[in-house]
Amino acid sequence: MKSNYGWIVLVLIGITLTFGHALNTTTVPPPPPTTHQPPMTTTESVDEACQKLNQSCDKCVTDTRCLYCYTDNNCKAYKPGSIGLPDSKLCSLSKARWGTCLINFEALIIAMACVAGVILITLSCCIYCCCCRSKKGLSKRERKEDAKFERQKEDRKVKHEERRLERKVKNDEIRKKYGLFKDDNSYQRFDA
């Protein structure tokens, strides 16, 4: 049973490394330009900060509070709606870029949903294989161990019965020797 848990851990580590590497290669923004920008102060609003980064998509998406919209080539403040998506009045999802300029918001949502679906399906399969299937059938090794245990149990039972009969015979001999032996039919008929 312990080997099954080890197998699960190895599969989960493999999935994490595979998808982690895939996510890192697709979502890492390009390195920032060598020009140094002064740090944003807390007194300026998000809209003002995004307007300062309005030069290009690459500069706009370096700040996670901003998104770049290709419909008007403008850097805007990212104000998520009720489910975390930007308002459609702000910019359409197919034209909005956030985090990277390579993938639009629609593709990002689809990719994240696919990755989450694959992880959930893999996790469900692992849980099913380890928990449900192991109860139905035993492995060859477990069946051999069970058969060996049953043989040993039967052997102990036979030896116990032999010893019990030997003790009975020995006790009967001692009873006969000292006249304490009782017949099976201890009742006698009285002749009147």
Short mmCIF file of N, CA and C in Angstrom, two decimals:
data_model
loop_
_atom_site.label_atom_id
_atom_site.label_comp_id
_atom_site.label_asym_id
_atom_site.label_seq_id
_atom_site.Cartn_x
_atom_site.Cartn_y
_atom_site.Cartn_z
N MET A 1 0.82 -1.18 0.00
CA MET A 1 0.00 0.00 0.00
C MET A 1 0.87 1.26 0.00
N LYS A 2 2.02 1.19 0.68
CA LYS A 2 2.90 2.34 0.73
C LYS A 2 3.45 2.69 -0.64
N SER A 3 3.68 1.69 -1.49
CA SER A 3 4.21 1.96 -2.81
C SER A 3 3.21 2.73 -3.65
N ASN A 4 1.91 2.55 -3.43
CA ASN A 4 0.91 3.32 -4.17
C ASN A 4 1.01 4.79 -3.84
N TYR A 5 1.23 5.14 -2.58
CA TYR A 5 1.36 6.53 -2.20
C TYR A 5 2.61 7.14 -2.81
N GLY A 6 3.68 6.39 -2.86
CA GLY A 6 4.89 6.87 -3.50
C GLY A 6 4.68 7.14 -4.96
N TRP A 7 3.90 6.28 -5.61
CA TRP A 7 3.60 6.46 -7.02
C TRP A 7 2.80 7.74 -7.23
N ILE A 8 1.85 8.00 -6.34
CA ILE A 8 1.03 9.22 -6.45
C ILE A 8 1.92 10.45 -6.31
N VAL A 9 2.81 10.42 -5.35
CA VAL A 9 3.69 11.56 -5.13
C VAL A 9 4.55 11.81 -6.36
N LEU A 10 5.08 10.74 -6.95
CA LEU A 10 5.90 10.90 -8.15
C LEU A 10 5.10 11.49 -9.30
N VAL A 11 3.87 11.03 -9.49
CA VAL A 11 3.02 11.56 -10.56
C VAL A 11 2.72 13.03 -10.33
N LEU A 12 2.38 13.38 -9.10
CA LEU A 12 2.07 14.79 -8.81
C LEU A 12 3.29 15.68 -8.98
N ILE A 13 4.46 15.21 -8.61
CA ILE A 13 5.68 16.00 -8.81
C ILE A 13 5.95 16.17 -10.30
N GLY A 14 5.76 15.10 -11.07
CA GLY A 14 5.94 15.19 -12.52
C GLY A 14 4.98 16.18 -13.16
N ILE A 15 3.73 16.14 -12.73
CA ILE A 15 2.73 17.07 -13.27
C ILE A 15 3.10 18.50 -12.91
N THR A 16 3.51 18.70 -11.67
CA THR A 16 3.87 20.05 -11.23
C THR A 16 5.05 20.58 -12.03
N LEU A 17 6.06 19.72 -12.22
CA LEU A 17 7.22 20.16 -12.98
C LEU A 17 6.87 20.43 -14.43
N THR A 18 6.06 19.56 -15.03
CA THR A 18 5.68 19.72 -16.43
C THR A 18 4.87 20.99 -16.64
N PHE A 19 3.79 21.13 -15.88
CA PHE A 19 2.94 22.29 -16.08
C PHE A 19 3.58 23.56 -15.55
N GLY A 20 4.37 23.45 -14.50
CA GLY A 20 5.07 24.62 -13.99
C GLY A 20 6.04 25.17 -15.02
N HIS A 21 6.75 24.26 -15.71
CA HIS A 21 7.67 24.68 -16.76
C HIS A 21 6.90 25.27 -17.93
N ALA A 22 5.78 24.64 -18.30
CA ALA A 22 4.98 25.15 -19.42
C ALA A 22 4.42 26.52 -19.09
N LEU A 23 3.95 26.70 -17.87
CA LEU A 23 3.40 28.00 -17.48
C LEU A 23 4.50 29.05 -17.42
N ASN A 24 5.67 28.68 -16.94
CA ASN A 24 6.75 29.65 -16.86
C ASN A 24 7.21 30.10 -18.23
N THR A 25 7.20 29.19 -19.20
CA THR A 25 7.68 29.58 -20.52
C THR A 25 6.66 30.42 -21.27
N THR A 26 5.38 30.28 -20.97
CA THR A 26 4.39 31.04 -21.72
C THR A 26 3.96 32.32 -21.02
N THR A 27 4.10 32.40 -19.71
CA THR A 27 3.58 33.57 -19.02
C THR A 27 4.66 34.52 -18.52
N VAL A 28 5.92 34.20 -18.74
CA VAL A 28 6.97 35.09 -18.27
C VAL A 28 7.07 36.26 -19.24
N PRO A 29 6.93 37.48 -18.73
CA PRO A 29 7.04 38.63 -19.63
C PRO A 29 8.49 38.82 -20.05
N PRO A 30 8.70 39.49 -21.17
CA PRO A 30 10.08 39.73 -21.61
C PRO A 30 10.81 40.57 -20.58
N PRO A 31 12.14 40.47 -20.55
CA PRO A 31 12.89 41.24 -19.55
C PRO A 31 12.65 42.74 -19.75
N PRO A 32 12.60 43.48 -18.66
CA PRO A 32 12.34 44.92 -18.78
C PRO A 32 13.49 45.62 -19.49
N PRO A 33 13.18 46.71 -20.13
CA PRO A 33 14.25 47.45 -20.81
C PRO A 33 15.27 47.98 -19.79
N THR A 34 16.42 48.33 -20.30
CA THR A 34 17.51 48.74 -19.42
C THR A 34 17.29 50.12 -18.82
N THR A 35 16.36 50.88 -19.37
CA THR A 35 16.10 52.20 -18.79
C THR A 35 15.42 52.03 -17.45
N HIS A 36 15.85 52.79 -16.51
CA HIS A 36 15.31 52.68 -15.15
C HIS A 36 14.14 53.64 -14.98
N GLN A 37 13.02 53.08 -14.50
CA GLN A 37 11.86 53.92 -14.23
C GLN A 37 11.80 54.17 -12.74
N PRO A 38 11.45 55.37 -12.34
CA PRO A 38 11.35 55.62 -10.90
C PRO A 38 10.21 54.81 -10.31
N PRO A 39 10.35 54.36 -9.07
CA PRO A 39 9.27 53.57 -8.46
C PRO A 39 8.00 54.41 -8.32
N MET A 40 6.87 53.73 -8.49
CA MET A 40 5.58 54.42 -8.40
C MET A 40 5.30 54.77 -6.94
N THR A 41 4.86 55.94 -6.73
CA THR A 41 4.53 56.35 -5.37
C THR A 41 3.09 55.98 -5.07
N THR A 42 2.79 55.91 -3.81
CA THR A 42 1.44 55.51 -3.41
C THR A 42 0.44 56.64 -3.55
N THR A 43 0.93 57.87 -3.77
CA THR A 43 0.01 58.99 -3.86
C THR A 43 -0.68 59.07 -5.22
N GLU A 44 -0.05 58.51 -6.25
CA GLU A 44 -0.69 58.58 -7.56
C GLU A 44 -1.71 57.46 -7.72
N SER A 45 -2.73 57.69 -8.49
CA SER A 45 -3.79 56.70 -8.69
C SER A 45 -3.33 55.66 -9.70
N VAL A 46 -4.09 54.59 -9.76
CA VAL A 46 -3.77 53.51 -10.70
C VAL A 46 -3.90 54.02 -12.13
N ASP A 47 -4.90 54.85 -12.40
CA ASP A 47 -5.09 55.40 -13.75
C ASP A 47 -3.88 56.23 -14.17
N GLU A 48 -3.36 57.04 -13.26
CA GLU A 48 -2.21 57.86 -13.59
C GLU A 48 -0.98 57.00 -13.83
N ALA A 49 -0.81 55.96 -13.00
CA ALA A 49 0.34 55.07 -13.17
C ALA A 49 0.27 54.36 -14.51
N CYS A 50 -0.92 53.93 -14.91
CA CYS A 50 -1.06 53.23 -16.19
C CYS A 50 -0.85 54.19 -17.36
N GLN A 51 -1.25 55.43 -17.22
CA GLN A 51 -1.05 56.41 -18.29
C GLN A 51 0.44 56.68 -18.50
N LYS A 52 1.23 56.60 -17.44
CA LYS A 52 2.67 56.79 -17.58
C LYS A 52 3.30 55.64 -18.36
N LEU A 53 2.68 54.44 -18.29
CA LEU A 53 3.21 53.26 -18.99
C LEU A 53 2.57 53.09 -20.36
N ASN A 54 1.97 54.12 -20.92
CA ASN A 54 1.19 54.05 -22.15
C ASN A 54 2.06 54.00 -23.40
N GLN A 55 3.35 53.82 -23.28
CA GLN A 55 4.25 53.87 -24.44
C GLN A 55 4.09 52.65 -25.33
N SER A 56 4.02 51.44 -24.73
CA SER A 56 3.87 50.22 -25.52
C SER A 56 3.23 49.14 -24.66
N CYS A 57 2.85 48.04 -25.30
CA CYS A 57 2.23 46.93 -24.58
C CYS A 57 3.20 46.33 -23.58
N ASP A 58 4.47 46.14 -23.99
CA ASP A 58 5.45 45.53 -23.11
C ASP A 58 5.64 46.32 -21.82
N LYS A 59 5.67 47.64 -21.92
CA LYS A 59 5.84 48.46 -20.73
C LYS A 59 4.58 48.48 -19.89
N CYS A 60 3.43 48.43 -20.53
CA CYS A 60 2.17 48.49 -19.80
C CYS A 60 1.95 47.26 -18.94
N VAL A 61 2.24 46.09 -19.47
CA VAL A 61 1.94 44.86 -18.74
C VAL A 61 2.96 44.53 -17.67
N THR A 62 4.02 45.33 -17.53
CA THR A 62 4.96 45.10 -16.43
C THR A 62 4.32 45.40 -15.09
N ASP A 63 3.33 46.27 -15.06
CA ASP A 63 2.58 46.57 -13.84
C ASP A 63 1.30 45.75 -13.86
N THR A 64 1.10 44.93 -12.84
CA THR A 64 -0.07 44.04 -12.84
C THR A 64 -1.38 44.79 -12.62
N ARG A 65 -1.29 46.06 -12.27
CA ARG A 65 -2.51 46.83 -12.09
C ARG A 65 -3.03 47.39 -13.42
N CYS A 66 -2.28 47.18 -14.49
CA CYS A 66 -2.65 47.75 -15.80
C CYS A 66 -2.86 46.65 -16.82
N LEU A 67 -3.69 46.96 -17.83
CA LEU A 67 -3.83 46.08 -18.99
C LEU A 67 -3.76 46.93 -20.24
N TYR A 68 -3.29 46.31 -21.31
CA TYR A 68 -3.14 47.03 -22.58
C TYR A 68 -4.27 46.61 -23.50
N CYS A 69 -4.91 47.59 -24.13
CA CYS A 69 -6.02 47.32 -25.03
C CYS A 69 -5.60 47.67 -26.45
N TYR A 70 -5.68 46.69 -27.35
CA TYR A 70 -5.26 46.91 -28.73
C TYR A 70 -6.33 47.63 -29.56
N THR A 71 -7.54 47.75 -29.05
CA THR A 71 -8.56 48.46 -29.84
C THR A 71 -8.21 49.94 -29.97
N ASP A 72 -7.71 50.56 -28.92
CA ASP A 72 -7.32 51.97 -28.99
C ASP A 72 -5.84 52.18 -28.65
N ASN A 73 -5.06 51.06 -28.54
CA ASN A 73 -3.63 51.12 -28.21
C ASN A 73 -3.39 52.00 -27.00
N ASN A 74 -4.05 51.63 -25.91
CA ASN A 74 -4.01 52.44 -24.71
C ASN A 74 -3.79 51.55 -23.49
N CYS A 75 -3.02 52.02 -22.52
CA CYS A 75 -2.80 51.31 -21.27
C CYS A 75 -3.84 51.80 -20.28
N LYS A 76 -4.62 50.87 -19.74
CA LYS A 76 -5.72 51.23 -18.86
C LYS A 76 -5.58 50.51 -17.53
N ALA A 77 -6.24 51.04 -16.51
CA ALA A 77 -6.23 50.41 -15.19
C ALA A 77 -7.06 49.13 -15.26
N TYR A 78 -6.50 48.05 -14.72
CA TYR A 78 -7.21 46.77 -14.70
C TYR A 78 -8.11 46.74 -13.49
N LYS A 79 -9.40 46.89 -13.74
CA LYS A 79 -10.40 46.85 -12.67
C LYS A 79 -11.28 45.64 -12.92
N PRO A 80 -10.98 44.53 -12.24
CA PRO A 80 -11.75 43.32 -12.49
C PRO A 80 -13.20 43.48 -12.08
N GLY A 81 -14.08 42.78 -12.83
CA GLY A 81 -15.50 42.78 -12.52
C GLY A 81 -15.80 41.78 -11.44
N SER A 82 -17.02 41.27 -11.44
CA SER A 82 -17.47 40.39 -10.37
C SER A 82 -16.76 39.04 -10.38
N ILE A 83 -16.35 38.55 -11.56
CA ILE A 83 -15.70 37.23 -11.61
C ILE A 83 -14.22 37.33 -11.96
N GLY A 84 -13.63 38.50 -11.84
CA GLY A 84 -12.20 38.65 -12.07
C GLY A 84 -11.81 39.07 -13.46
N LEU A 85 -12.76 39.17 -14.38
CA LEU A 85 -12.47 39.58 -15.74
C LEU A 85 -12.65 41.09 -15.86
N PRO A 86 -11.92 41.72 -16.78
CA PRO A 86 -12.12 43.15 -16.96
C PRO A 86 -13.50 43.43 -17.56
N ASP A 87 -14.00 44.58 -17.29
CA ASP A 87 -15.30 44.99 -17.80
C ASP A 87 -15.24 45.06 -19.33
N SER A 88 -16.27 44.55 -20.00
CA SER A 88 -16.27 44.55 -21.47
C SER A 88 -16.37 45.96 -22.04
N LYS A 89 -16.84 46.92 -21.26
CA LYS A 89 -16.89 48.31 -21.71
C LYS A 89 -15.48 48.89 -21.77
N LEU A 90 -14.61 48.38 -20.90
CA LEU A 90 -13.23 48.86 -20.86
C LEU A 90 -12.47 48.42 -22.11
N CYS A 91 -12.55 47.11 -22.41
CA CYS A 91 -11.86 46.55 -23.58
C CYS A 91 -12.38 45.14 -23.80
N SER A 92 -12.52 44.72 -25.07
CA SER A 92 -12.99 43.35 -25.32
C SER A 92 -11.90 42.36 -24.93
N LEU A 93 -12.30 41.18 -24.54
CA LEU A 93 -11.34 40.19 -24.06
C LEU A 93 -10.35 39.77 -25.14
N SER A 94 -10.77 39.74 -26.39
CA SER A 94 -9.86 39.32 -27.47
C SER A 94 -8.79 40.36 -27.75
N LYS A 95 -9.01 41.61 -27.34
CA LYS A 95 -8.03 42.68 -27.59
C LYS A 95 -7.26 43.08 -26.33
N ALA A 96 -7.61 42.55 -25.18
CA ALA A 96 -6.95 42.92 -23.92
C ALA A 96 -5.75 42.02 -23.67
N ARG A 97 -4.67 42.66 -23.17
CA ARG A 97 -3.46 41.94 -22.79
C ARG A 97 -3.13 42.28 -21.35
N TRP A 98 -2.81 41.23 -20.55
CA TRP A 98 -2.46 41.44 -19.15
C TRP A 98 -1.41 40.41 -18.77
N GLY A 99 -0.31 40.85 -18.21
CA GLY A 99 0.76 39.95 -17.81
C GLY A 99 1.74 39.67 -18.93
N THR A 100 1.27 39.50 -20.13
CA THR A 100 2.10 39.27 -21.30
C THR A 100 1.39 39.78 -22.55
N CYS A 101 2.15 40.23 -23.50
CA CYS A 101 1.55 40.74 -24.74
C CYS A 101 1.30 39.63 -25.75
N LEU A 102 1.81 38.45 -25.48
CA LEU A 102 1.70 37.36 -26.45
C LEU A 102 0.30 36.73 -26.47
N ILE A 103 -0.37 36.71 -25.34
CA ILE A 103 -1.64 36.00 -25.23
C ILE A 103 -2.73 36.97 -24.81
N ASN A 104 -3.87 36.92 -25.53
CA ASN A 104 -4.98 37.78 -25.13
C ASN A 104 -5.73 37.15 -23.97
N PHE A 105 -6.67 37.90 -23.41
CA PHE A 105 -7.39 37.45 -22.22
C PHE A 105 -8.20 36.19 -22.50
N GLU A 106 -8.81 36.08 -23.66
CA GLU A 106 -9.59 34.88 -23.99
C GLU A 106 -8.72 33.63 -23.98
N ALA A 107 -7.58 33.72 -24.65
CA ALA A 107 -6.66 32.57 -24.70
C ALA A 107 -6.12 32.24 -23.32
N LEU A 108 -5.85 33.28 -22.53
CA LEU A 108 -5.36 33.07 -21.18
C LEU A 108 -6.39 32.33 -20.32
N ILE A 109 -7.64 32.73 -20.45
CA ILE A 109 -8.72 32.06 -19.69
C ILE A 109 -8.87 30.62 -20.14
N ILE A 110 -8.86 30.39 -21.45
CA ILE A 110 -9.01 29.03 -21.98
C ILE A 110 -7.84 28.15 -21.54
N ALA A 111 -6.62 28.69 -21.63
CA ALA A 111 -5.44 27.91 -21.24
C ALA A 111 -5.48 27.56 -19.75
N MET A 112 -5.83 28.52 -18.92
CA MET A 112 -5.90 28.25 -17.49
C MET A 112 -7.00 27.23 -17.17
N ALA A 113 -8.13 27.31 -17.87
CA ALA A 113 -9.20 26.34 -17.65
C ALA A 113 -8.76 24.94 -18.08
N CYS A 114 -8.05 24.85 -19.19
CA CYS A 114 -7.56 23.54 -19.65
C CYS A 114 -6.55 22.94 -18.67
N VAL A 115 -5.64 23.75 -18.20
CA VAL A 115 -4.64 23.27 -17.26
C VAL A 115 -5.33 22.80 -15.97
N ALA A 116 -6.28 23.60 -15.50
CA ALA A 116 -7.00 23.22 -14.28
C ALA A 116 -7.80 21.93 -14.50
N GLY A 117 -8.42 21.79 -15.69
CA GLY A 117 -9.17 20.57 -16.00
C GLY A 117 -8.28 19.34 -16.03
N VAL A 118 -7.12 19.47 -16.66
CA VAL A 118 -6.18 18.33 -16.73
C VAL A 118 -5.70 17.95 -15.34
N ILE A 119 -5.41 18.94 -14.51
CA ILE A 119 -4.97 18.65 -13.15
C ILE A 119 -6.07 17.95 -12.36
N LEU A 120 -7.31 18.43 -12.48
CA LEU A 120 -8.42 17.80 -11.77
C LEU A 120 -8.68 16.37 -12.24
N ILE A 121 -8.62 16.15 -13.55
CA ILE A 121 -8.84 14.80 -14.09
C ILE A 121 -7.72 13.86 -13.62
N THR A 122 -6.48 14.33 -13.68
CA THR A 122 -5.35 13.51 -13.23
C THR A 122 -5.46 13.17 -11.76
N LEU A 123 -5.81 14.16 -10.97
CA LEU A 123 -5.96 13.94 -9.53
C LEU A 123 -7.09 12.96 -9.25
N SER A 124 -8.21 13.10 -9.98
CA SER A 124 -9.33 12.17 -9.80
C SER A 124 -8.94 10.75 -10.17
N CYS A 125 -8.20 10.59 -11.26
CA CYS A 125 -7.75 9.25 -11.67
C CYS A 125 -6.82 8.64 -10.63
N CYS A 126 -5.92 9.45 -10.10
CA CYS A 126 -5.00 8.94 -9.07
C CYS A 126 -5.76 8.49 -7.83
N ILE A 127 -6.72 9.29 -7.41
CA ILE A 127 -7.50 8.93 -6.24
C ILE A 127 -8.30 7.66 -6.50
N TYR A 128 -8.90 7.54 -7.68
CA TYR A 128 -9.67 6.34 -8.01
C TYR A 128 -8.76 5.11 -8.01
N CYS A 129 -7.62 5.22 -8.68
CA CYS A 129 -6.72 4.07 -8.79
C CYS A 129 -6.21 3.62 -7.42
N CYS A 130 -5.89 4.55 -6.58
CA CYS A 130 -5.30 4.20 -5.28
C CYS A 130 -6.34 3.77 -4.25
N CYS A 131 -7.48 4.40 -4.26
CA CYS A 131 -8.46 4.12 -3.21
C CYS A 131 -9.47 3.05 -3.62
N CYS A 132 -10.09 3.24 -4.76
CA CYS A 132 -11.20 2.36 -5.14
C CYS A 132 -10.73 1.02 -5.70
N ARG A 133 -9.76 1.04 -6.58
CA ARG A 133 -9.34 -0.21 -7.22
C ARG A 133 -8.60 -1.11 -6.26
N SER A 134 -7.88 -0.56 -5.30
CA SER A 134 -7.11 -1.41 -4.39
C SER A 134 -8.02 -2.23 -3.49
N LYS A 135 -9.25 -1.76 -3.26
CA LYS A 135 -10.18 -2.52 -2.43
C LYS A 135 -10.76 -3.70 -3.19
N LYS A 136 -10.93 -3.58 -4.51
CA LYS A 136 -11.57 -4.63 -5.30
C LYS A 136 -10.66 -5.84 -5.48
N GLY A 137 -9.45 -5.63 -5.87
CA GLY A 137 -8.57 -6.77 -6.15
C GLY A 137 -7.25 -6.64 -5.45
N LEU A 138 -6.74 -7.75 -5.02
CA LEU A 138 -5.46 -7.75 -4.34
C LEU A 138 -4.36 -8.03 -5.34
N SER A 139 -3.19 -7.56 -5.07
CA SER A 139 -2.07 -7.85 -5.94
C SER A 139 -1.63 -9.30 -5.74
N LYS A 140 -0.78 -9.78 -6.64
CA LYS A 140 -0.29 -11.16 -6.54
C LYS A 140 0.42 -11.39 -5.22
N ARG A 141 1.24 -10.44 -4.84
CA ARG A 141 2.00 -10.57 -3.60
C ARG A 141 1.05 -10.67 -2.41
N GLU A 142 0.02 -9.85 -2.38
CA GLU A 142 -0.93 -9.89 -1.26
C GLU A 142 -1.71 -11.20 -1.25
N ARG A 143 -2.06 -11.70 -2.43
CA ARG A 143 -2.76 -13.00 -2.48
C ARG A 143 -1.87 -14.12 -1.98
N LYS A 144 -0.58 -14.09 -2.34
CA LYS A 144 0.35 -15.12 -1.87
C LYS A 144 0.49 -15.05 -0.34
N GLU A 145 0.60 -13.84 0.18
CA GLU A 145 0.71 -13.68 1.63
C GLU A 145 -0.54 -14.19 2.34
N ASP A 146 -1.71 -13.89 1.77
CA ASP A 146 -2.95 -14.37 2.37
C ASP A 146 -3.03 -15.89 2.35
N ALA A 147 -2.63 -16.52 1.21
CA ALA A 147 -2.65 -17.97 1.12
C ALA A 147 -1.67 -18.60 2.12
N LYS A 148 -0.49 -18.00 2.26
CA LYS A 148 0.51 -18.49 3.21
C LYS A 148 -0.03 -18.40 4.64
N PHE A 149 -0.67 -17.28 4.96
CA PHE A 149 -1.25 -17.10 6.30
C PHE A 149 -2.33 -18.14 6.56
N GLU A 150 -3.17 -18.42 5.58
CA GLU A 150 -4.24 -19.42 5.74
C GLU A 150 -3.65 -20.81 5.95
N ARG A 151 -2.59 -21.16 5.19
CA ARG A 151 -1.93 -22.47 5.37
C ARG A 151 -1.35 -22.59 6.78
N GLN A 152 -0.69 -21.55 7.24
CA GLN A 152 -0.12 -21.57 8.58
C GLN A 152 -1.21 -21.70 9.64
N LYS A 153 -2.31 -21.03 9.45
CA LYS A 153 -3.42 -21.10 10.38
C LYS A 153 -3.99 -22.51 10.44
N GLU A 154 -4.14 -23.14 9.27
CA GLU A 154 -4.65 -24.52 9.20
C GLU A 154 -3.67 -25.49 9.87
N ASP A 155 -2.37 -25.30 9.63
CA ASP A 155 -1.36 -26.16 10.26
C ASP A 155 -1.41 -26.04 11.78
N ARG A 156 -1.52 -24.82 12.29
CA ARG A 156 -1.63 -24.63 13.74
C ARG A 156 -2.87 -25.32 14.30
N LYS A 157 -3.96 -25.23 13.57
CA LYS A 157 -5.21 -25.85 14.01
C LYS A 157 -5.06 -27.37 14.10
N VAL A 158 -4.42 -27.99 13.09
CA VAL A 158 -4.22 -29.44 13.07
C VAL A 158 -3.30 -29.86 14.22
N LYS A 159 -2.20 -29.13 14.43
CA LYS A 159 -1.29 -29.47 15.51
C LYS A 159 -1.97 -29.34 16.87
N HIS A 160 -2.79 -28.33 17.04
CA HIS A 160 -3.53 -28.14 18.29
C HIS A 160 -4.47 -29.32 18.55
N GLU A 161 -5.13 -29.77 17.51
CA GLU A 161 -6.06 -30.91 17.66
C GLU A 161 -5.29 -32.18 18.03
N GLU A 162 -4.12 -32.40 17.40
CA GLU A 162 -3.30 -33.57 17.73
C GLU A 162 -2.85 -33.53 19.19
N ARG A 163 -2.38 -32.36 19.63
CA ARG A 163 -1.94 -32.23 21.02
C ARG A 163 -3.10 -32.46 21.99
N ARG A 164 -4.28 -31.97 21.66
CA ARG A 164 -5.44 -32.15 22.52
C ARG A 164 -5.78 -33.64 22.66
N LEU A 165 -5.74 -34.38 21.54
CA LEU A 165 -6.01 -35.83 21.59
C LEU A 165 -4.94 -36.55 22.40
N GLU A 166 -3.66 -36.17 22.25
CA GLU A 166 -2.59 -36.80 23.03
C GLU A 166 -2.78 -36.56 24.52
N ARG A 167 -3.15 -35.34 24.89
CA ARG A 167 -3.41 -35.04 26.31
C ARG A 167 -4.57 -35.88 26.84
N LYS A 168 -5.61 -36.05 26.04
CA LYS A 168 -6.78 -36.83 26.48
C LYS A 168 -6.39 -38.29 26.71
N VAL A 169 -5.60 -38.85 25.78
CA VAL A 169 -5.17 -40.24 25.92
C VAL A 169 -4.30 -40.40 27.16
N LYS A 170 -3.40 -39.48 27.39
CA LYS A 170 -2.51 -39.53 28.55
C LYS A 170 -3.31 -39.42 29.85
N ASN A 171 -4.26 -38.49 29.87
CA ASN A 171 -5.10 -38.35 31.07
C ASN A 171 -5.95 -39.59 31.31
N ASP A 172 -6.46 -40.21 30.26
CA ASP A 172 -7.25 -41.44 30.41
C ASP A 172 -6.39 -42.58 30.98
N GLU A 173 -5.15 -42.68 30.52
CA GLU A 173 -4.25 -43.72 31.05
C GLU A 173 -4.00 -43.51 32.54
N ILE A 174 -3.80 -42.27 32.95
CA ILE A 174 -3.56 -41.97 34.37
C ILE A 174 -4.81 -42.30 35.18
N ARG A 175 -5.97 -41.98 34.68
CA ARG A 175 -7.23 -42.28 35.38
C ARG A 175 -7.41 -43.80 35.54
N LYS A 176 -7.09 -44.56 34.48
CA LYS A 176 -7.21 -46.03 34.55
C LYS A 176 -6.25 -46.58 35.60
N LYS A 177 -5.04 -46.01 35.61
CA LYS A 177 -4.02 -46.50 36.53
C LYS A 177 -4.47 -46.32 37.98
N TYR A 178 -5.10 -45.23 38.31
CA TYR A 178 -5.52 -44.97 39.68
C TYR A 178 -6.99 -45.27 39.92
N GLY A 179 -7.66 -45.87 38.97
CA GLY A 179 -9.03 -46.30 39.14
C GLY A 179 -10.04 -45.16 39.11
N LEU A 180 -9.70 -44.10 38.49
CA LEU A 180 -10.61 -42.96 38.40
C LEU A 180 -11.30 -42.90 37.04
N PHE A 181 -11.07 -43.89 36.23
CA PHE A 181 -11.62 -43.87 34.89
C PHE A 181 -13.12 -44.12 34.93
N LYS A 182 -13.84 -43.27 34.28
CA LYS A 182 -15.29 -43.42 34.25
C LYS A 182 -15.69 -43.84 32.85
N ASP A 183 -16.61 -44.80 32.80
CA ASP A 183 -17.13 -45.21 31.50
C ASP A 183 -18.03 -44.12 30.95
N ASP A 184 -18.27 -44.25 29.68
CA ASP A 184 -19.17 -43.29 29.06
C ASP A 184 -20.58 -43.48 29.61
N ASN A 185 -20.95 -44.72 29.92
CA ASN A 185 -22.28 -45.01 30.45
C ASN A 185 -22.14 -45.24 31.94
N SER A 186 -22.23 -44.21 32.73
CA SER A 186 -22.02 -44.32 34.18
C SER A 186 -23.31 -44.79 34.89
N TYR A 187 -24.39 -44.85 34.21
CA TYR A 187 -25.64 -45.29 34.82
C TYR A 187 -25.77 -46.82 34.69
N GLN A 188 -26.15 -47.49 35.79
CA GLN A 188 -26.34 -48.92 35.78
C GLN A 188 -27.81 -49.23 36.08
N ARG A 189 -28.23 -50.36 35.59
CA ARG A 189 -29.62 -50.76 35.81
C ARG A 189 -29.74 -51.52 37.12
N PHE A 190 -30.70 -51.10 37.90
CA PHE A 190 -30.95 -51.80 39.16
C PHE A 190 -31.92 -52.95 38.93
N ASP A 191 -31.57 -54.14 39.41
CA ASP A 191 -32.49 -55.26 39.32
C ASP A 191 -33.24 -55.35 40.67
N ALA A 192 -34.44 -55.22 40.63
CA ALA A 192 -35.20 -55.22 41.84
C ALA A 192 -35.82 -56.51 42.15
#
